[in-house]
Coordinates of C-alpha atoms in Angstrom, one line a residue:
X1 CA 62.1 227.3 103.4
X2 CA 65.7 225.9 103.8
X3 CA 67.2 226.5 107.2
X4 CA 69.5 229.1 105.6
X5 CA 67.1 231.0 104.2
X6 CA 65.3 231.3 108.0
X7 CA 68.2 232.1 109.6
X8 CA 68.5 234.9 107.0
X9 CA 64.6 236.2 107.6
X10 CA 65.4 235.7 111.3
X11 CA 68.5 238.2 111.3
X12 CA 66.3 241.5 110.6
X13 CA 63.6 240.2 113.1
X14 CA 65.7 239.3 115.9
X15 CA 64.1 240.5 119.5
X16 CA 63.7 244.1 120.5
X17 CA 64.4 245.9 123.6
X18 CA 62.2 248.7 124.6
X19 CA 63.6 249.3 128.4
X20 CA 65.7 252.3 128.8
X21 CA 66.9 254.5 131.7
X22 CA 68.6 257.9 132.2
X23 CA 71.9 258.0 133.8
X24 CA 74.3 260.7 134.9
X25 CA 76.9 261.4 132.3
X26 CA 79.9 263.8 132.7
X27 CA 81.9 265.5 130.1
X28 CA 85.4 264.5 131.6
X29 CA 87.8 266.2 128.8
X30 CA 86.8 269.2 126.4
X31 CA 88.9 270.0 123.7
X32 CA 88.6 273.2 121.8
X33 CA 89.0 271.5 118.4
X34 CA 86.4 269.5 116.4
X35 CA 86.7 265.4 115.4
X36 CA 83.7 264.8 113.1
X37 CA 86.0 262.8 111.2
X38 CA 87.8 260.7 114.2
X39 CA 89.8 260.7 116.9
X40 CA 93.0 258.8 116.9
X41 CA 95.8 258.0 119.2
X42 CA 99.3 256.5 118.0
X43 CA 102.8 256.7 120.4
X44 CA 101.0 259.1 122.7
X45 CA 99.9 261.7 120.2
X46 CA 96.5 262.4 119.6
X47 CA 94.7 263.4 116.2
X48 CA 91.3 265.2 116.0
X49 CA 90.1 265.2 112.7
X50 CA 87.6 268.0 112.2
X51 CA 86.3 268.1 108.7
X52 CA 89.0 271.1 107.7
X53 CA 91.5 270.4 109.8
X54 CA 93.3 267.7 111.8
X55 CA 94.7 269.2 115.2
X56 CA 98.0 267.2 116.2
X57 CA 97.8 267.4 120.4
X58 CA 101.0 266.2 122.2
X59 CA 101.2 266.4 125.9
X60 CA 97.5 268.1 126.4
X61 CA 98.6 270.8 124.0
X62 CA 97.9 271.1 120.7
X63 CA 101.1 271.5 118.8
X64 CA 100.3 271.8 115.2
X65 CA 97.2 272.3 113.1
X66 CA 97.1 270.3 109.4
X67 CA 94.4 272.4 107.1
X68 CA 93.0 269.5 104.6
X69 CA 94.2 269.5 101.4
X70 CA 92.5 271.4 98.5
X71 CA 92.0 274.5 97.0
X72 CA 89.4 277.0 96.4
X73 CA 88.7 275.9 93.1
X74 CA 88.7 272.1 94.4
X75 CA 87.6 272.3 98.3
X76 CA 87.9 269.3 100.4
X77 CA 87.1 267.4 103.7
X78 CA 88.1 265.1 106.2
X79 CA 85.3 262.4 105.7
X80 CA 86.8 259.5 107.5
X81 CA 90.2 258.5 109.6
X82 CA 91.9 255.3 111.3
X83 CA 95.0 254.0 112.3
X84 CA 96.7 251.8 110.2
X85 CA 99.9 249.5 110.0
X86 CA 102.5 251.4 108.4
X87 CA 104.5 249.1 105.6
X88 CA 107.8 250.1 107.3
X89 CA 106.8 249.2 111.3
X90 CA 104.5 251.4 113.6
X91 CA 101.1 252.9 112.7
X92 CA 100.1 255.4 110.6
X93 CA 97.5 258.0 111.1
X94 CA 95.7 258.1 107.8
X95 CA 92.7 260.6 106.8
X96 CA 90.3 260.9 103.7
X97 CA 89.7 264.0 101.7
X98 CA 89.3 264.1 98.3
X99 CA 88.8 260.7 97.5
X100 CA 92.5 260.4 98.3
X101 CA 94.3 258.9 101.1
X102 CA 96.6 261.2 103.5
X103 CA 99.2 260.1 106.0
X104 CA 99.6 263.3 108.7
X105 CA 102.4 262.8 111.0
X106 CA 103.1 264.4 114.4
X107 CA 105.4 267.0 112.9
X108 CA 102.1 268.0 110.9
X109 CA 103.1 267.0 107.3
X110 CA 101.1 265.4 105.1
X111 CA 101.9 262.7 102.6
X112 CA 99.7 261.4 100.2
X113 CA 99.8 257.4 100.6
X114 CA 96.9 256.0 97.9
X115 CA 99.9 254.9 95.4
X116 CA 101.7 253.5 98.3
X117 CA 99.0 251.1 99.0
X118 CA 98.7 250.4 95.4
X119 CA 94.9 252.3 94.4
X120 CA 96.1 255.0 92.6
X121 CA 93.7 254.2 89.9
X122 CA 90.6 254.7 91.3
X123 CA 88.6 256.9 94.0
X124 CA 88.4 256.0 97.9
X125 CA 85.2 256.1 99.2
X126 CA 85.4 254.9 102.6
X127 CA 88.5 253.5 105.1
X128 CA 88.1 251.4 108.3
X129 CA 91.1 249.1 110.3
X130 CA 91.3 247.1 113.3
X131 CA 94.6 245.4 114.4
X132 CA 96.1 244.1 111.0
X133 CA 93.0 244.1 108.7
X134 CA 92.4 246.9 106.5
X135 CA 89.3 247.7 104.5
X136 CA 89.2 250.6 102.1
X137 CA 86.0 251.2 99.9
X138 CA 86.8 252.0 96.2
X139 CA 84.3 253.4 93.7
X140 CA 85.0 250.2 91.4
X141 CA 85.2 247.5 94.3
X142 CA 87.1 247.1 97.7
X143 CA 90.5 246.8 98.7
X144 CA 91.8 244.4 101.2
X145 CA 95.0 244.0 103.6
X146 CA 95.7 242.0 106.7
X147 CA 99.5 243.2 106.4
X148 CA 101.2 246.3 105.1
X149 CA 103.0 244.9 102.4
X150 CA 99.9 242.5 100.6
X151 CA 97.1 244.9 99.4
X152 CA 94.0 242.4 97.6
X153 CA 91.7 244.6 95.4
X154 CA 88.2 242.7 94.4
X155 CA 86.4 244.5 91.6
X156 CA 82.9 245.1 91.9
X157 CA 80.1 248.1 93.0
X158 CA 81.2 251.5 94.7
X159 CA 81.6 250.6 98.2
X160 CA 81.1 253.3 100.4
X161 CA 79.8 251.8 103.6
X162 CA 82.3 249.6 105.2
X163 CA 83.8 248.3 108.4
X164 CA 86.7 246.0 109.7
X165 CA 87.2 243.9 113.1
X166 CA 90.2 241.2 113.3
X167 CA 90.4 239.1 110.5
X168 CA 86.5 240.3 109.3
X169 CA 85.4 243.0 106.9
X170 CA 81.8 244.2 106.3
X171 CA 80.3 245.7 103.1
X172 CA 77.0 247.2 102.7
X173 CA 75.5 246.7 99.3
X174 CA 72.4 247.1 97.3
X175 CA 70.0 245.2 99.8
X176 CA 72.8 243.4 101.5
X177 CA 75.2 243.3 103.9
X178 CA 78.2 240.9 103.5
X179 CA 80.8 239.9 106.3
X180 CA 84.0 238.5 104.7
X181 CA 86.1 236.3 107.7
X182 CA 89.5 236.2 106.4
X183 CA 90.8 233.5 108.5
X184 CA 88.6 231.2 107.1
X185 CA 88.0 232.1 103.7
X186 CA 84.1 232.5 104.4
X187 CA 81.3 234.8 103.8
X188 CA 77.8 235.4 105.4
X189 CA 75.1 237.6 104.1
X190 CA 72.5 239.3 106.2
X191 CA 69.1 240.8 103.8
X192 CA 69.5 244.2 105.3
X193 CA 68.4 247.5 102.9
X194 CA 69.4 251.2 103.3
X195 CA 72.2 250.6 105.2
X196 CA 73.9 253.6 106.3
X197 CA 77.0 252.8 108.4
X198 CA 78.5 249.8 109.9
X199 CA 80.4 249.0 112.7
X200 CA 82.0 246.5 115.0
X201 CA 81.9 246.4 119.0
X202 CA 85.1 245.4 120.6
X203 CA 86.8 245.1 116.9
X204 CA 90.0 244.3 118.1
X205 CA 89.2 241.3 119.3
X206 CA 87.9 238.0 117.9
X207 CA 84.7 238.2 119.5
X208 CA 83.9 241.1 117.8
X209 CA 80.1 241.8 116.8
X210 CA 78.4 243.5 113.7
X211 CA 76.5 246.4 113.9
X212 CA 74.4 247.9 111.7
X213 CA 72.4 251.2 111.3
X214 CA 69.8 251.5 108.6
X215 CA 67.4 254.6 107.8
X216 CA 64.6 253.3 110.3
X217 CA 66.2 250.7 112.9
X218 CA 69.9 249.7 114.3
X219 CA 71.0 246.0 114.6
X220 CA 73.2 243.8 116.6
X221 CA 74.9 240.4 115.7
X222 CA 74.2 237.9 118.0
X223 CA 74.8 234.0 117.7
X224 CA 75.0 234.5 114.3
X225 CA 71.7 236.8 113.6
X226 CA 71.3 240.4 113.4
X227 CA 69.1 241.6 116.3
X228 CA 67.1 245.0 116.6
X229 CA 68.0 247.5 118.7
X230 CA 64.7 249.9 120.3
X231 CA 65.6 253.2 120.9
X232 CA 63.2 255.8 121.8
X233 CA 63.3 257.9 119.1
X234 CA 65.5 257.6 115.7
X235 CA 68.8 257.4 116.0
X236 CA 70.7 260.4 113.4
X237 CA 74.4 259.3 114.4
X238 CA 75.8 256.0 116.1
X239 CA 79.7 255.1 117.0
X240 CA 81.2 252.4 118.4
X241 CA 83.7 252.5 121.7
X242 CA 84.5 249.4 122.6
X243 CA 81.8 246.8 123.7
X244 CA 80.0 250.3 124.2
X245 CA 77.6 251.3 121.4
X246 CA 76.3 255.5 121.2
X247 CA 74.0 256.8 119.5
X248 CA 72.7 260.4 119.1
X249 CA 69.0 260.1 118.6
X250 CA 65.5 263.1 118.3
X251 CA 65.4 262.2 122.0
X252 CA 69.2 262.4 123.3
X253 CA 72.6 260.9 123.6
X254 CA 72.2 257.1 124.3
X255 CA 74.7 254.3 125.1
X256 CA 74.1 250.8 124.9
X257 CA 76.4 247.9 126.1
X258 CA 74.0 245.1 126.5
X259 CA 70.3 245.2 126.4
X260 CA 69.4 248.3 128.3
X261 CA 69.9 251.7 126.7
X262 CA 71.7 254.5 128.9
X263 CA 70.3 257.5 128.7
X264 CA 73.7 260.3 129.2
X265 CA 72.3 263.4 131.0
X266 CA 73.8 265.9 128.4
X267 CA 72.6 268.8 126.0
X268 CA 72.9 267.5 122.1
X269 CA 72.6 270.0 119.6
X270 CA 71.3 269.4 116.1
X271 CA 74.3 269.2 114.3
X272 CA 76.7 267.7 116.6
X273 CA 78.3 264.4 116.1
X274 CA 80.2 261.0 117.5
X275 CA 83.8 260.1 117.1
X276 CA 85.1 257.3 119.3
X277 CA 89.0 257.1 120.8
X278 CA 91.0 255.0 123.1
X279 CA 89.8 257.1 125.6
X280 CA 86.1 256.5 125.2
X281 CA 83.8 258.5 122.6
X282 CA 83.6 262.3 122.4
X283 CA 80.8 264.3 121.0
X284 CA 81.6 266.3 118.5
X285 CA 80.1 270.0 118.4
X286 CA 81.4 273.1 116.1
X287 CA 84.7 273.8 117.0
X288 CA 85.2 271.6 120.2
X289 CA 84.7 268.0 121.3
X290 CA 84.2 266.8 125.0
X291 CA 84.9 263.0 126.3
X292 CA 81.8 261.4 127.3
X293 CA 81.6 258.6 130.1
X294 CA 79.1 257.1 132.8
X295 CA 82.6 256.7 135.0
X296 CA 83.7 260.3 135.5
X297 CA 86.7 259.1 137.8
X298 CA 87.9 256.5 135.9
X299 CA 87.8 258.4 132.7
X300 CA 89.7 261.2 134.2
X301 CA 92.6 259.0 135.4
X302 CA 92.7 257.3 131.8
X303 CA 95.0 260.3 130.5
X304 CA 92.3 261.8 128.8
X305 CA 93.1 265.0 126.5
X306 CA 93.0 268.3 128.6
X307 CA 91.1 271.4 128.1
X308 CA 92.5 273.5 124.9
X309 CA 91.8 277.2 124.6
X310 CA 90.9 278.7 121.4
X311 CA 94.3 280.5 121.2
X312 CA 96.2 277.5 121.7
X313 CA 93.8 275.2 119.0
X314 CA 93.7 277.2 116.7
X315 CA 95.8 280.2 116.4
X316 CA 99.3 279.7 118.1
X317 CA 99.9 276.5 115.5
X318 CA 99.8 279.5 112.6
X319 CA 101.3 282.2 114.9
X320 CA 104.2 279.6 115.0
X321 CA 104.4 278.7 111.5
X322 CA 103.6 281.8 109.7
X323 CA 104.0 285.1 111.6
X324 CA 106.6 284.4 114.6
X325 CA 109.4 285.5 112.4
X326 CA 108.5 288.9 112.6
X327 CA 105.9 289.5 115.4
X328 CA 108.0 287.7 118.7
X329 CA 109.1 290.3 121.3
X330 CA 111.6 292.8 119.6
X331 CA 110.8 290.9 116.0
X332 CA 111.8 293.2 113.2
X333 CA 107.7 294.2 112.9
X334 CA 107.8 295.8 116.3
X335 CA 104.3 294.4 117.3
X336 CA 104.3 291.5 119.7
X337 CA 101.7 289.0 118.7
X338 CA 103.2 285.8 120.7
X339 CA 100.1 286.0 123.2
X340 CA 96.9 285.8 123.3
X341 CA 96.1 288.8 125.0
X342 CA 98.4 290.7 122.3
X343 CA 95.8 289.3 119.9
X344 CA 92.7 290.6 122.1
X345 CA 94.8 294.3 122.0
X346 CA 95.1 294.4 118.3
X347 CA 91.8 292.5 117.1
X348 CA 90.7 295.3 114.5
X349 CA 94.1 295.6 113.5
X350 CA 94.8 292.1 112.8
X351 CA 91.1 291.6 111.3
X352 CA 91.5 294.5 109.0
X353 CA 94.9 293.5 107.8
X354 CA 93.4 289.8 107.2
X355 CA 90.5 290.8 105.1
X356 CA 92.2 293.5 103.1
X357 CA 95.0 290.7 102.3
X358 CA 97.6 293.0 103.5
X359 CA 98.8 290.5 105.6
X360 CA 100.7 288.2 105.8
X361 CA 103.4 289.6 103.0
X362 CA 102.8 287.6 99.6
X363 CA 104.2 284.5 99.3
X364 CA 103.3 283.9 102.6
X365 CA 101.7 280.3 103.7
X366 CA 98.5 281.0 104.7
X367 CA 95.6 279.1 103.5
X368 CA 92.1 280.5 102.9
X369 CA 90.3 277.8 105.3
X370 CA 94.0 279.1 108.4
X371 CA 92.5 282.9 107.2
X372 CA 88.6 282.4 108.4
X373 CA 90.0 280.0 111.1
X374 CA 91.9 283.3 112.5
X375 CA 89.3 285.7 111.6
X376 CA 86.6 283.4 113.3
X377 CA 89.0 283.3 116.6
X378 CA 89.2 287.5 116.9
X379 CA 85.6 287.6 116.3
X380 CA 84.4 285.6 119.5

């Protein structure tokens, strides 16, 4: 066997770690909106991306709520989101519905950018970024950028499992997974099969490592191999933070930055999920999120997102938009709805006018998905 071709049976059999411990864990944040899809933060505004809705917070409020685009004939989700360089200077905060790719800004508008980055033609699969390098899975290939303005498409296999660090992409294919250095022009291929998501620790940085998770095991790049992880029990949802690595498995929330596991001393539901942040990773549940950390203090002090009610998450972003022109204090309706105590007064009122369709008046902006948002609020 040639040297390359041990190296390559070495990368899936790399050592294992079985040692693991359980350490006190504090929610530091909790945020009554979800971020299954990511959690992003550009200029000092933060966006949780739920997967029907991307909550705009500003200040440790949440100023504006972004339904995702669709229709009932054609519904939609947030699948995936990332920060990326925007062609005109500053970041973007782009999502993923629909196969399409959506710019939302902090005023809460959305802008449909996949013919701005030139891959109009085709579906998007998958979207990941760090620093300059952008990777976007197509359903005919990949697309490629380490600068706004120069956008590289390579034809080939849908490619719906991606990830980017500086200057390196990763692309998980039929029994493969390829890393692409873009600095030098180079390409290494690790014999890895059912590969379901791929990630890099510390991506912004040039030591960054490759991570992998497959059906039955997660891997770690090391000195140029790709070494197993043990967990004690399967993992069903991993996310990087940094050099940190978290993984919901049957037996817990994990975290691993190094060799031994960390078992976090928190309640996970089935159903709940991982999105990572500047601030650290948050675990997403239904309708809220909390910030997760081993370093309570230092996570508090970091400017971590503050506590948002259910009235301010989710209902005074439509009360503002859509019924504040009749329903403020001495509005032309003569029924104050501006609080949420208002709300709590005139719940079967407001239910029954919601269902019926009697309100709002036709014409009105209010979506089907803002509708059962509101409806789900009153009947807490």
């Amino acid at each position: 066997m040639s040297r390359l071709g041990l190296l390559l049976v070495l990368a899936c059999c790399g050592g294992n770690e079985a040692s693991y411990r359980t350490t006190p864990a504090a929610a530091t944040s909790r945020l009554s909106a979800g971020c299954a899809a990511g959690m992003l933060s550009i200029d000092g505004v933060s966006y949780a991306f739920a997967r029907d809705a991307v909550s705009i917070i500003q200040g440790g409020k949440v100023a504006s709520r972004v339904v995702v685009p669709g229709s009932a004939e054609k519904p939609s989700t947030w699948t995936a989101a990332t920060s990326i360089h925007a062609p005109s200077g500053g970041h973007w905060a782009v999502g993923l519905a629909g196969g399409r790719l959506w710019r939302v800004t902090s005023a809460g508008e959305l802008e449909e950018i996949t013919g701005r980055l030139g891959i109009a033609d085709t579906e998007v699969l998958a979207i990941d970024a760090a620093g300059a390098t952008l990777a976007i899975g197509l359903a005919d290939g990949v697309a490629i950028s380490r600068d706004p303005a120069h956008m590289m498409k390579f034809p080939g296999a849908p490619a719906s499992v991606i990830a980017a660090s500086r200057d390196r992409v990763a692309i998980a294919r039929a029994s493969v997974v390829e890393v692409f250095d873009l600095a030098q022009s180079t390409r290494i291929t690790y014999p890895v099969k059912d590969v379901t998501s791929l990630a890099f620790l510390d991506p912004e940085t040039a030591t960054a490592r490759l991570v992998v998770r497959t059906r039955s095991a997660i891997y770690v790049g090391e000195n140029g191999l790709l070494r197993r992880k043990t967990l004690p029990a399967r993992a069903r949802e991993l996310v990087v933070a940094g050099p940190r690595l978290w993984v919901i498995t049957d037996a817990g929330l994990f975290s691993v930055e190094g060799n031994a596991p960390l078992r976090a001393a928190l309640d996970v539901q089935p159903g709940d999920q991982l999105c990572s942040s500047p601030e650290g990773v948050w675990l997403a549940r239904r309708d809220t999120a909390e910030l997760v950390s081993f370093d309570p203090a230092r996570s508090a002090a970091s400017g971590a997102v503050a506590t948002i009610t259910p009235w301010e998450g989710i209902v005074a972003p439509l009360f503002q938009r859509v019924c504040s022109g009749c329903h403020l204090p001495g509005g032309e309706a003569d029924l104050d709805l501006s609080t949420a105590a208002t709300w709590r007064e005139n719940a079967d009122l407001i239910e029954e006018v919601l269902v019926t369709g009697a309100m709002p008046p036709p014409g009105t902006d209010l979506r089907s998905a803002d509708r059962e948002a509101l409806l789900g609020f009153l009947r807490r």
